[in-house]
XYZ file of C-alpha atoms in Angstrom:
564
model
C -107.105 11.959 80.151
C -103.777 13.406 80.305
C -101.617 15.654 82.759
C -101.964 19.010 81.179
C -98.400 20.101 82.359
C -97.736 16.595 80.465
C -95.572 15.155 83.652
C -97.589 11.995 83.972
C -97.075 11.450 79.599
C -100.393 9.482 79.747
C -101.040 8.684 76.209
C -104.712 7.105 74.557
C -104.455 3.783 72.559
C -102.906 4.132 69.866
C -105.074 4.227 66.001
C -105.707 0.981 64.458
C -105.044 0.801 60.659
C -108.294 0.471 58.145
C -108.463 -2.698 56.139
C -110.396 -2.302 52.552
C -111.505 -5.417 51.026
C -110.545 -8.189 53.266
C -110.289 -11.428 51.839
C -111.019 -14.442 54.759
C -109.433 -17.620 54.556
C -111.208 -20.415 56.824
C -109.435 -23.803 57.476
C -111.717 -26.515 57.536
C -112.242 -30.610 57.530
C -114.360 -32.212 55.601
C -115.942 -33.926 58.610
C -115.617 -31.053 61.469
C -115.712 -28.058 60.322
C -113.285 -24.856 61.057
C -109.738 -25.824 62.331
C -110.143 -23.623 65.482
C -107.006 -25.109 68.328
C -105.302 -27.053 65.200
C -101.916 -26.056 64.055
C -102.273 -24.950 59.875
C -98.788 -23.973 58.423
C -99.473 -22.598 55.095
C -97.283 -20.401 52.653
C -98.480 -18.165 49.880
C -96.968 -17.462 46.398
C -97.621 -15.506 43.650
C -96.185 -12.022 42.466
C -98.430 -10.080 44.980
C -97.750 -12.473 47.951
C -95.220 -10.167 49.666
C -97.454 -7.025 49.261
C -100.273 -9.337 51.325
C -100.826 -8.691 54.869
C -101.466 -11.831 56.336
C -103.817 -11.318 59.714
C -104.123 -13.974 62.316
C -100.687 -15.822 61.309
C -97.221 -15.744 62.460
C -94.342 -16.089 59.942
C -92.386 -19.519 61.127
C -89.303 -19.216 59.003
C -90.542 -19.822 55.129
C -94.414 -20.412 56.249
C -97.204 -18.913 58.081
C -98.726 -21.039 61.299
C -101.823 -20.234 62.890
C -103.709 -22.094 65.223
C -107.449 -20.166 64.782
C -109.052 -21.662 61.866
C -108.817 -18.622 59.974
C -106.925 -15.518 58.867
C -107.634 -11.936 56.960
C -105.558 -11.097 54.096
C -105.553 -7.581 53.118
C -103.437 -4.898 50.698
C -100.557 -2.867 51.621
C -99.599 -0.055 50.239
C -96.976 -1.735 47.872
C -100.064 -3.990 46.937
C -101.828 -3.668 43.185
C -105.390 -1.946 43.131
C -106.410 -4.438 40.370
C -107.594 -7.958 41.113
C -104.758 -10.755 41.232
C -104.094 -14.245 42.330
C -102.102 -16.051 45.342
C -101.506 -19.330 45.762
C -102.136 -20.986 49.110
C -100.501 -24.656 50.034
C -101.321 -25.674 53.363
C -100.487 -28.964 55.792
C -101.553 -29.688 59.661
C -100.632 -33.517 60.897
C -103.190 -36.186 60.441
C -104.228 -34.609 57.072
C -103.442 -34.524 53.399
C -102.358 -31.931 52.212
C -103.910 -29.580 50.290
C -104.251 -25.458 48.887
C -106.434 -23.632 46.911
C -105.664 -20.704 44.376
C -107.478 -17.007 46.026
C -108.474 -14.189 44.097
C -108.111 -11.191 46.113
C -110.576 -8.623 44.281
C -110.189 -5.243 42.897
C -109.963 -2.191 45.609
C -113.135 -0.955 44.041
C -115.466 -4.112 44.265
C -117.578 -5.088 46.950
C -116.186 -6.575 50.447
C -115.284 -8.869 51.532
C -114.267 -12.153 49.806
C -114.536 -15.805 51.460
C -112.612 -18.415 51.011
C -112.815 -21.974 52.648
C -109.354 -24.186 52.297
C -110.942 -27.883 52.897
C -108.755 -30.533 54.068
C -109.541 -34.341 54.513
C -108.978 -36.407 57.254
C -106.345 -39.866 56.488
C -109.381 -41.343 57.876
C -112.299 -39.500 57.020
C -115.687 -40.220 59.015
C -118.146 -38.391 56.870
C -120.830 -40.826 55.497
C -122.452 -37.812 54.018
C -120.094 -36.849 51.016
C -119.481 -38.176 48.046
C -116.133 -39.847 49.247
C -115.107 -43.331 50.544
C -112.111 -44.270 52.495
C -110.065 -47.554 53.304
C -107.292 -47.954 56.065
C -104.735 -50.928 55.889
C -101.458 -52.230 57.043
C -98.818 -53.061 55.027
C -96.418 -55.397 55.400
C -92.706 -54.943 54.137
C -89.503 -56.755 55.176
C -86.175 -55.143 57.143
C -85.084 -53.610 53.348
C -88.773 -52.200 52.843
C -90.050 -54.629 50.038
C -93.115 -55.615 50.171
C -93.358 -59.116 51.386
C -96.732 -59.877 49.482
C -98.831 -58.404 46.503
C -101.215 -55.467 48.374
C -104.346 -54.577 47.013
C -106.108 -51.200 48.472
C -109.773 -50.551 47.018
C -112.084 -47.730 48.527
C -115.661 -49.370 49.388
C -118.934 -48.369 47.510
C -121.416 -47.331 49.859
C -124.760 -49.700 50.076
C -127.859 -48.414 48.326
C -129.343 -47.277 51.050
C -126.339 -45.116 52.416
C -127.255 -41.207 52.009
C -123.785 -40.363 49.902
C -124.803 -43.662 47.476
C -126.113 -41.468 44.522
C -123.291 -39.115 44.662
C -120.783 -41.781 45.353
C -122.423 -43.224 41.842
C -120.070 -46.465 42.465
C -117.020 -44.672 42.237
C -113.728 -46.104 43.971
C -110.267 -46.069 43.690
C -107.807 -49.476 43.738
C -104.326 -49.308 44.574
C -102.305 -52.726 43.945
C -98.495 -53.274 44.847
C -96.894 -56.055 43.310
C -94.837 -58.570 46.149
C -90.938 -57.209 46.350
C -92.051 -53.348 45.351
C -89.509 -51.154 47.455
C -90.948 -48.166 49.389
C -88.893 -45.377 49.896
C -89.358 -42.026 51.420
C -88.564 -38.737 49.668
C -84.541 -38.931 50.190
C -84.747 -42.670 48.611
C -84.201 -44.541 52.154
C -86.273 -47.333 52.657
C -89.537 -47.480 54.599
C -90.093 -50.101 56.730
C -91.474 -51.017 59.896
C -95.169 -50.983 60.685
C -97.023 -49.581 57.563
C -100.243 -48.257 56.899
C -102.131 -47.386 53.951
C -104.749 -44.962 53.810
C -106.339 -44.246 50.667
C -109.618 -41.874 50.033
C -111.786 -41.446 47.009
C -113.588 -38.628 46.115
C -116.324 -38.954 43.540
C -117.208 -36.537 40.358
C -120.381 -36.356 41.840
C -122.041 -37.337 38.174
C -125.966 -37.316 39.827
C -125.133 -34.246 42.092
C -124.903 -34.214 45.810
C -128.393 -34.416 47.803
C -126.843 -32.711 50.768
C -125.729 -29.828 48.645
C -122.449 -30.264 50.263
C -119.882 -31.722 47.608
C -116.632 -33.772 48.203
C -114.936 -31.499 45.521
C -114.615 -28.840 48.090
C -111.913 -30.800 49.444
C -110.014 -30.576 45.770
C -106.694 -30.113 46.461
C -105.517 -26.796 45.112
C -108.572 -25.799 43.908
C -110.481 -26.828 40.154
C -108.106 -24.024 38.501
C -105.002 -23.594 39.996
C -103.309 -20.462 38.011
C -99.614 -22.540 37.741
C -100.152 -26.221 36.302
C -96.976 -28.328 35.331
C -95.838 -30.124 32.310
C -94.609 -34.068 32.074
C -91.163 -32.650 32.798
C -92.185 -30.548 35.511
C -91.978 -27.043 34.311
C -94.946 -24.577 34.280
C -97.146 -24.793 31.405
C -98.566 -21.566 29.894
C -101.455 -23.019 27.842
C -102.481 -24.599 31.340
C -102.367 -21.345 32.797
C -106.011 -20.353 32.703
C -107.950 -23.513 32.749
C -110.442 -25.601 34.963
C -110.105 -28.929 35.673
C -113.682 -31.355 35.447
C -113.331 -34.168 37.519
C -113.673 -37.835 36.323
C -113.057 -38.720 40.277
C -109.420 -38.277 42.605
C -108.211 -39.540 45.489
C -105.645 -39.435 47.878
C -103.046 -42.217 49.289
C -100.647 -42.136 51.554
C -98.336 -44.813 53.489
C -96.503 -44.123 56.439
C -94.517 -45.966 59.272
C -95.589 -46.171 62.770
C -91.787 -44.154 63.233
C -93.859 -40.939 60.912
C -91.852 -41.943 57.869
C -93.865 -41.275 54.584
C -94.220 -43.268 51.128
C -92.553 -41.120 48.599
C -91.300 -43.325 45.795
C -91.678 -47.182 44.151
C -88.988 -48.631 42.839
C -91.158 -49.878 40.221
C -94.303 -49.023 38.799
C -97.703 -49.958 40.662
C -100.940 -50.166 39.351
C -103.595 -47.540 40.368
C -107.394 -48.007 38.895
C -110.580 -46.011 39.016
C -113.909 -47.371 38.810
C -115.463 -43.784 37.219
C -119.496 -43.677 36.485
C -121.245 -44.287 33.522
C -123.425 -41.067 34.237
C -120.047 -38.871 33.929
C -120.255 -36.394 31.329
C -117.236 -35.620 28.745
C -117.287 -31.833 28.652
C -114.872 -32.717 25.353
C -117.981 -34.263 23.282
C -120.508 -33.023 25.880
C -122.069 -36.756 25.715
C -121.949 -39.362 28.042
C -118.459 -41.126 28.924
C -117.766 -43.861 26.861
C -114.975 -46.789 25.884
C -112.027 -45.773 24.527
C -112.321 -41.817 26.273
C -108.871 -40.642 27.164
C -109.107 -38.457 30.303
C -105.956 -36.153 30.907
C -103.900 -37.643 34.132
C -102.583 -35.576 37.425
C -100.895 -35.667 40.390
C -100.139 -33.642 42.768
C -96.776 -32.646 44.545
C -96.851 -32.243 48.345
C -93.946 -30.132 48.721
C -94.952 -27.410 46.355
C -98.222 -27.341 46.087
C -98.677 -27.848 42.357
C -100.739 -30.072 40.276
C -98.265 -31.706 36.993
C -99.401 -33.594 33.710
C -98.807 -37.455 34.205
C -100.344 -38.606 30.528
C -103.267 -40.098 29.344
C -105.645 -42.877 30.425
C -107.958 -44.796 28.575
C -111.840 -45.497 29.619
C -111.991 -49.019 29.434
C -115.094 -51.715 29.483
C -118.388 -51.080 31.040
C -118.946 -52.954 34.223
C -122.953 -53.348 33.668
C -123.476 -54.137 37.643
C -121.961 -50.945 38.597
C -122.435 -49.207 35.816
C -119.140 -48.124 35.980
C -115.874 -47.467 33.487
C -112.620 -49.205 34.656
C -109.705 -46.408 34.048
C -106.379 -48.409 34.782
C -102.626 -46.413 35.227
C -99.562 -47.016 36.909
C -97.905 -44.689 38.829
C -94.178 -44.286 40.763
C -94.810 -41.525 42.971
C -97.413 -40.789 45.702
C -99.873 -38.058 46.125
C -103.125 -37.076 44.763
C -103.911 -38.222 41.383
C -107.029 -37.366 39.924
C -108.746 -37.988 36.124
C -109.193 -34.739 34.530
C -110.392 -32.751 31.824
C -109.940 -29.164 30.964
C -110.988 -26.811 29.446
C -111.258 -22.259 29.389
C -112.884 -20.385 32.063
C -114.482 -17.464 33.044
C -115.931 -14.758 35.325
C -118.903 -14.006 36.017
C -120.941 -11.214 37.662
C -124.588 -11.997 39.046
C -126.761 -9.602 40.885
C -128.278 -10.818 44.202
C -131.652 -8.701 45.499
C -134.081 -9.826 48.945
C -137.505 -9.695 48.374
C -137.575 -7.584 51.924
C -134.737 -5.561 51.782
C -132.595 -7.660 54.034
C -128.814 -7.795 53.510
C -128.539 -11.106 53.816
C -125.299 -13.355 53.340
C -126.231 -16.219 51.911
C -124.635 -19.577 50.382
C -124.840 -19.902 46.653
C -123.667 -23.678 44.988
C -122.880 -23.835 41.112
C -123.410 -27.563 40.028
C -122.747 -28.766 36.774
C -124.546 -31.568 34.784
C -122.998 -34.634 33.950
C -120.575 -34.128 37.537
C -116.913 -33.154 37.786
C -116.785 -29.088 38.899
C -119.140 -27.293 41.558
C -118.312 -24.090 43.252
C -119.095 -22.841 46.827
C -119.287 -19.161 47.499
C -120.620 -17.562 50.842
C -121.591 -13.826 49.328
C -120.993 -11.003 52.008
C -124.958 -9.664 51.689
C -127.077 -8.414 48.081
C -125.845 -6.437 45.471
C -123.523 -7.348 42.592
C -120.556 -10.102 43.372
C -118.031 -12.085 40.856
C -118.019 -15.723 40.423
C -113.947 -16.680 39.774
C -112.873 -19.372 37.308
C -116.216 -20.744 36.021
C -116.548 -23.346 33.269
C -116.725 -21.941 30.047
C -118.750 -25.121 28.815
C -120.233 -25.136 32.533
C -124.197 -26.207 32.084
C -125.798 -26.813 35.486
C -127.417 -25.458 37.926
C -127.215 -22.588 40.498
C -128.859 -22.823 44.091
C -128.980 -19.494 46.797
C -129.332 -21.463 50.223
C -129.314 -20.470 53.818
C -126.107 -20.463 55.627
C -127.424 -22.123 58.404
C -129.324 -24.888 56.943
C -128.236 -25.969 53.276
C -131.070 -27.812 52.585
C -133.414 -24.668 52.340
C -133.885 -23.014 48.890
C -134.132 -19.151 48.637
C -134.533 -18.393 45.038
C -137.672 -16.538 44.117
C -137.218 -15.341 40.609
C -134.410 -14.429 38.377
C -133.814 -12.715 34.963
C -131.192 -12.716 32.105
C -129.014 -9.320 31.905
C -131.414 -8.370 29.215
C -134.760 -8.195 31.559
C -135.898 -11.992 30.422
C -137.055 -14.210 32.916
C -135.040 -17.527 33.770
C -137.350 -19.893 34.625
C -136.800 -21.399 38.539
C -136.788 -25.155 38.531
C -138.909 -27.197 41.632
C -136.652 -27.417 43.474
C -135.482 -23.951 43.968
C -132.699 -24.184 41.289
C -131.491 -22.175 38.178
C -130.433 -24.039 35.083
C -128.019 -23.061 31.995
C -125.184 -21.799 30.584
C -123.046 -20.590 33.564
C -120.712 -17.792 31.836
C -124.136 -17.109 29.602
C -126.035 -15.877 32.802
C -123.751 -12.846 33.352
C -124.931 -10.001 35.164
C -128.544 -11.793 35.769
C -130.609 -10.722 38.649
C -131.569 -13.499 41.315
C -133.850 -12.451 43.829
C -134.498 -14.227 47.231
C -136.652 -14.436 49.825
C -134.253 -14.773 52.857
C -135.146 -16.592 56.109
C -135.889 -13.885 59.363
C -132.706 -12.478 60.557
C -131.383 -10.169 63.160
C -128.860 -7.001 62.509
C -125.699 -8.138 64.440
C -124.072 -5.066 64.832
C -120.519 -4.846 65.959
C -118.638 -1.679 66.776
C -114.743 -2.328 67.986
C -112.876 0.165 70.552
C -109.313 -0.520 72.861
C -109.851 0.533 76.112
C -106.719 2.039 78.397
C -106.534 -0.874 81.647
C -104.801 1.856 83.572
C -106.333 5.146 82.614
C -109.952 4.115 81.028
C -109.504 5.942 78.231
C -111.353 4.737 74.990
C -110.787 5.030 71.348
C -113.106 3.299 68.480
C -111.521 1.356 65.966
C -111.469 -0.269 62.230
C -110.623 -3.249 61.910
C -112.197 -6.576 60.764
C -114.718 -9.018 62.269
C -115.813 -12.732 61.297
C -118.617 -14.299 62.940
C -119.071 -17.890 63.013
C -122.220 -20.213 63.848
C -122.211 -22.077 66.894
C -122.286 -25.500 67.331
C -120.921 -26.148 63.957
C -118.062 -23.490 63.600
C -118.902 -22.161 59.931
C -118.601 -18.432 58.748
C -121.125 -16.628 58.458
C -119.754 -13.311 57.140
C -116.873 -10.818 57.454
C -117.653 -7.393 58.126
C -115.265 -3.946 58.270
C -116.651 -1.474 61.101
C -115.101 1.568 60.467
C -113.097 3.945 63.631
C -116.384 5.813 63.546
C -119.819 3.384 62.582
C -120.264 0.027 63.433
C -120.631 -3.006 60.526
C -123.704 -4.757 60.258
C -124.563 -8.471 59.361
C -127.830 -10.332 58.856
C -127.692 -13.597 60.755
C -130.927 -16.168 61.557
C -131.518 -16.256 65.427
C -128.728 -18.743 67.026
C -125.385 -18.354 69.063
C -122.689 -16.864 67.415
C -118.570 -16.386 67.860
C -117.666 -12.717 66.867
C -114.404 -12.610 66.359
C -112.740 -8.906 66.113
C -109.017 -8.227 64.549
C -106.938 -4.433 64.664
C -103.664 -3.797 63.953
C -101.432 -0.686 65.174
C -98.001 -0.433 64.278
C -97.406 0.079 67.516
C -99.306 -2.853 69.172
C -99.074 -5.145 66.095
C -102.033 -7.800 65.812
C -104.696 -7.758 68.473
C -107.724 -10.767 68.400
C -110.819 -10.371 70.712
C -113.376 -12.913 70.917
C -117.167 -13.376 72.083
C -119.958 -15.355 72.173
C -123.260 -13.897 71.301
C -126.798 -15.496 71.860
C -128.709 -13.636 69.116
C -132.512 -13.316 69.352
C -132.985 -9.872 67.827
C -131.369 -7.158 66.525
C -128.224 -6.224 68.508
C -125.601 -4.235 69.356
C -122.001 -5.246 70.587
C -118.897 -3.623 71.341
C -115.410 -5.874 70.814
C -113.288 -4.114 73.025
C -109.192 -4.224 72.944
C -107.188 -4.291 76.412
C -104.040 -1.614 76.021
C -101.870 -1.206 79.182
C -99.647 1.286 80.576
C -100.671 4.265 79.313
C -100.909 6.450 81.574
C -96.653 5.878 81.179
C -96.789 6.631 78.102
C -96.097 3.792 76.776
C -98.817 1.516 75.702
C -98.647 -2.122 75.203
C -100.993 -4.741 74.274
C -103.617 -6.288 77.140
C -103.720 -9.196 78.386
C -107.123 -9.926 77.592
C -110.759 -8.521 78.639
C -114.393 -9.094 78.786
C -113.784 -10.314 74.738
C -116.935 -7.605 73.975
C -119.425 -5.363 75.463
C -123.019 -5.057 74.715
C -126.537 -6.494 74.987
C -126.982 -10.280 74.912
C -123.142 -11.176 75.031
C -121.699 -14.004 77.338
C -117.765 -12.694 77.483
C -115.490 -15.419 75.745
C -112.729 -13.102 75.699
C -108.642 -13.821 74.466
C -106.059 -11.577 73.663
C-alpha cells in the first residue's frame, strides 16, 4: 500500500474514465449470429464522428478493425450533448458489404442504445428468413467476355419450407447477354474462374412467422441520413426519409484470383418477381400494373445508397401471384425497389407487471411488407423509436430476448389513458408515429439480477481499485446481446436475464492504460453477483502497465474465461 518514506514509489491502478450513454454496436450474420474471432473493418462519418470514442476497435489507417463482434461508442468532451447521427459502413471477407445509420441519443435520455449491424453471407444457409440465394460459375474468355448468355434467378422456397410465406414468391433474375465484358473497378478485365452469387431478400408482404426479418440485413439501414442523386451528389429532400421495400438483393462476381465484378460494358438485365400482397405506401392499396417503384443501388466503397430511376410493375403472374419489375443495370452492388416517404420518432413507455427491469426485444412490422424495426430496450421506462414510418400501419410485438417466439404484451394505452386493444396473438396494431408516448405493459418471463461490479487489481502489490466502465452480456450458445450496462467506480449495474449461461464482457479505459477487455462466463441460476476484475502490473515501481490477463471475473457461479 505504499512506502510511507515513498522510496519503493508503489502506486494503485490508475482511475478508469466514466462512460454516459453508451451506444453498442454488435456485428452479426444473418445465419450465425455475433462476429466474435472475425475481422470487421468499419469507418464512421458524420459531423460528430471524430468527437466519438470508439471502444473495442483499433484505428488501421482510414478505418477501425476489430475482431470481437462488438464495440462501445461513447462522447468526448468535444462531443454534442444533443442527439446526432453517424454513419457506419462496414466489410469482413466472405460477406457483402453493408452499414447502418446510428443515432447516438441525447446525454440526458436513458442508457444505453443497441445497435445490431447485420451482414449476409455470399452464400447464406438460413432457410428461416425471408431470403433465397443462388451460387454459379461463370464462364468468360481470356479478354473477360462472356462466352454465353448467363441467366442467375434466386429459387422460391417450396410450400412447405418455413420462410415460404415471407418469401411470398419473391426472387431476383440476373441475365448477361453472350460477349458482355466484366471489368473490375479500375476497368481491367475479369477473367478466369468466375462465380456468381446472388441473394434475394423479400419485403416480407405476409410478415415473418419467426419474428426474425431478412430486412435486418438492409444494407445501410431503411433511412440512411445521406442518400444520392442520379448524378451522384447528396440529395437534401432525401435527407430525412425511409425507404419501404418492394424486395433487394445482392450480387456479386468474383474470380477464383479475388478479383471483383465492378462494371459491364453494356447494360444487363436485372428482374424482380415482387408479391402481389405488397402494399404501395404511395396509394396505401395493393401493388398493381403500371406502379413505378423508385430504383437504388448501393456503392461499396462509400457506403451510400444513390437514385438509379424508375421501374415499372409489370403483368401479374397468376401462379405466383407475383409482379414482374424488369431494369437494366451497368454497375454491381445492391439494388433494391423502393419507396419513400417522411419519418418520425417516437417515444413509448415500457412498464412489468412485477416490477422487473427487464430488457426485452420489441419488433415494429408494418402491413402490406417493406419496413420492420428491431430494437433490444436496455430495461422499462420511457425509450425512443428512431426513423419510423410516418404512414407506418402495423403492428408492434414486446418478445423475450431469449426466445422470440414468446409474446409479453399484457395491456397498453394511448398517451391519453385509452386502452389499445391487444390482438391474439400478443400484438399491437395502428398508426406507428400515432401511438406516441403510449404505455405497454408486460408480463416478463422469471429472471435473475446479474449484477456486475468491475475493479483492476495490482499483480505485484494486490492493491484494488473499483471501476466504471461498461459491460455487455451475451447469451450462450447463440452469441446475442442481451443488454449493456454502466457500473459506476462505486455500485455495481444490474441486468435482468432468464436463467442460462452468459458471456459478461467488461471494458475501462485510463489514459494511462488505454483500453482494457475482461471476459467471463457465467452459469446463471439466480440472482448473482460478479466482480470483472482488470490485471495492472508493476506498480509497486511506480509505473503501472496493463496485465496480461486474469481470472476474467470474480464472484459466485463464474467459470473464469478470462483475456486481456
Amino acid at each position: 500500500m505504499g512506502d510511507p518514506d515513498g522510496i519503493s514509489g508503489e502506486v494503485p491502478p490508475p482511475p478508469a474514465q466514466v462512460f454516459e450513454n453508451p451506444v453498442s454496436i454488435t456485428f452479426e450474420s444473418i445465419d450465425s449470429g455475433v462476429l466474435q474471432g472475425t475481422a470487421v473493418s468499419f469507418n464512421l462519418s458524420g459531423e460528430q464522428a471524430a468527437s466519438l470514442f470508439v471502444q473495442g476497435a483499433t484505428l488501421n489507417g482510414d478505418s477501425y478493425v476489430t475482431d470481437d463482434g462488438s464495440i462501445v461508442l461513447t462522447r468526448t468532451a468535444s462531443s454534442s450533448a444533443d442527439q446526432f447521427n453517424v454513419e457506419l459502413f462496414a466489410s469482413v471477407d466472405g460477406f457483402f458489404t453493408t452499414g447502418q445509420s446510428i443515432t447516438v441519443p441525447s446525454s440526458s435520455e436513458q442508457a444505453n442504445e443497441e445497435f445490431s449491424v447485420v451482414f449476409t453471407p455470399l452464400a447464406p444457409a438460413s432457410d428461416d428468413l425471408a431470403i433465397a440465394a443462388v451460387e454459379a460459375p461463370v464462364a468468360v474468355g481470356d479478354d473477360g467476355l462472356t462466352a454465353a448468355a448467363v441467366v442467375i434467378e434466386t429459387p422460391v422456397p417450396d410450400a412447405a419450407d418455413s420462410n415460404a410465406d415471407a418469401v411470398a414468391g419473391g426472387a431476383a433474375q440476373l441475365e448477361i447477354g453472350a460477349g458482355v465484358g466484366l471489368m473490375d473497378a479500375e476497368g481491367e478485365p475479369v477473367t478466369g474462374n468466375i462465380t456468381a452469387n446472388v441473394v434475394y431478400f423479400s419485403n416480407e408482404p405476409n410478415g415473418n412467422g419467426s419474428n426474425e426479418s431478412a430486412l435486418d440485413a438492409f444494407p445501410g439501414g431503411l433511412a440512411p441520413d445521406v442518400i444520392l442523386d442520379e448524378s451522384g451528389e447528396p440529395d437534401p429532400d432525401l435527407a430525412e426519409v425511409v425507404f419501404t421495400s418492394a424486395g433487394f438483393t445482392a450480387i456479386q462476381l468474383q474470380s477464383d484470383s479475388g478479383q471483383v465484378v465492378s462494371e459491364f460494358s453494356e447494360p444487363v438485365d436485372l428482374s424482380f418477381a415482387v408479391s402481389a400482397d405488397s402494399v404501395n405506401p404511395d396509394t396505401g392499396e395493393l401493388l398493381q400494373t403500371g406502379d413505378e417503384i423508385p430504383l437504388w443501388s448501393f456503392d461499396e466503397t462509400s457506403g451510400q445508397w444513390s437514385a438509379e430511376g424508375r421501374a415499372t410493375v409489370g403483368s401479374l403472374d397468376a401462379d405466383s401471384n407475383t409482379f414482374s419489375v424488369v431494369t437494366q443495370i451497368d454497375h454491381l452492388s445492391y439494388y433494391n425497389l423502393d419507396f419513400y416517404g417522411r419519418r418520425c420518432n417516437i417515444r413509448l413507455n415500457f412498464a412489468e407487471t412485477n416490477g422487473s427491469d427487464y430488457a426485452p426485444r420489441v419488433t415494429f412490422t408494418r402491413a402490406g411488407g417493406g419496413w420492420s424495426k428491431s430494437k433490444y430496450i436496455s430495461g422499462m421506462g420511457q425509450h425512443t423509436f428512431y426513423r419510423v414510418p410516418q404512414d407506418g400501419i402495423g403492428n408492434i410485438k414486446v418478445l423475450s430476448r431469449s426466445d422470440f417466439s414468446q409474446q409479453l404484451i399484457v395491456s397498453a394505452n394511448r398517451a391519453d389513458g385509452s386502452a389499445i386493444t391487444v390482438n391474439g396473438d400478443g400484438s399491437l396494431s395502428g398508426n406507428f408515429c400515432q401511438l406516441n408516448d403510449a404505455t405497454i405493459t408486460i408480463d416478463a418471463p422469471d429472471t435473475s439480477a446479474l449484477s456486475v461490479a468491475l475493479q483492476s487489481r495490482c499483480s505485484d502489490t494486490d492493491e484494488v481499485i473499483s471501476q466504471p466502465g461498461v459491460v455487455q452480456v451475451f447469451a450462450q450458445p447463440q452469441n446475442r446481446l442481451m443488454g449493456t450496462i454502466t457500473p459506476a467506480a462505486d455500485a455495481a449495474a444490474t441486468l435482468a436475464v432468464t436463467n442460462g449461461s452468459y458471456q459478461v464482457k467488461g471494458l475501462i479505459y485510463s489514459e494511462q492504460l488505454g483500453e482494457q477487455t475482461v471476459s467471463q462466463t457465467v452459469s446463471v441460476t439466480d440472482d448473482q453477483a460478479l466482480t470483472l476484475e482488470f490485471p495492472v502490473d508493476n506498480c509497486a515501481a511506480g509505473t503501472p502497465t496493463g496485465g496480461t490477463g486474469g481470472t476474467g471475473g470474480t464472484g459466485a457461479g463464474g467459470d473464469g474465461d478470462g483475456g486481456s
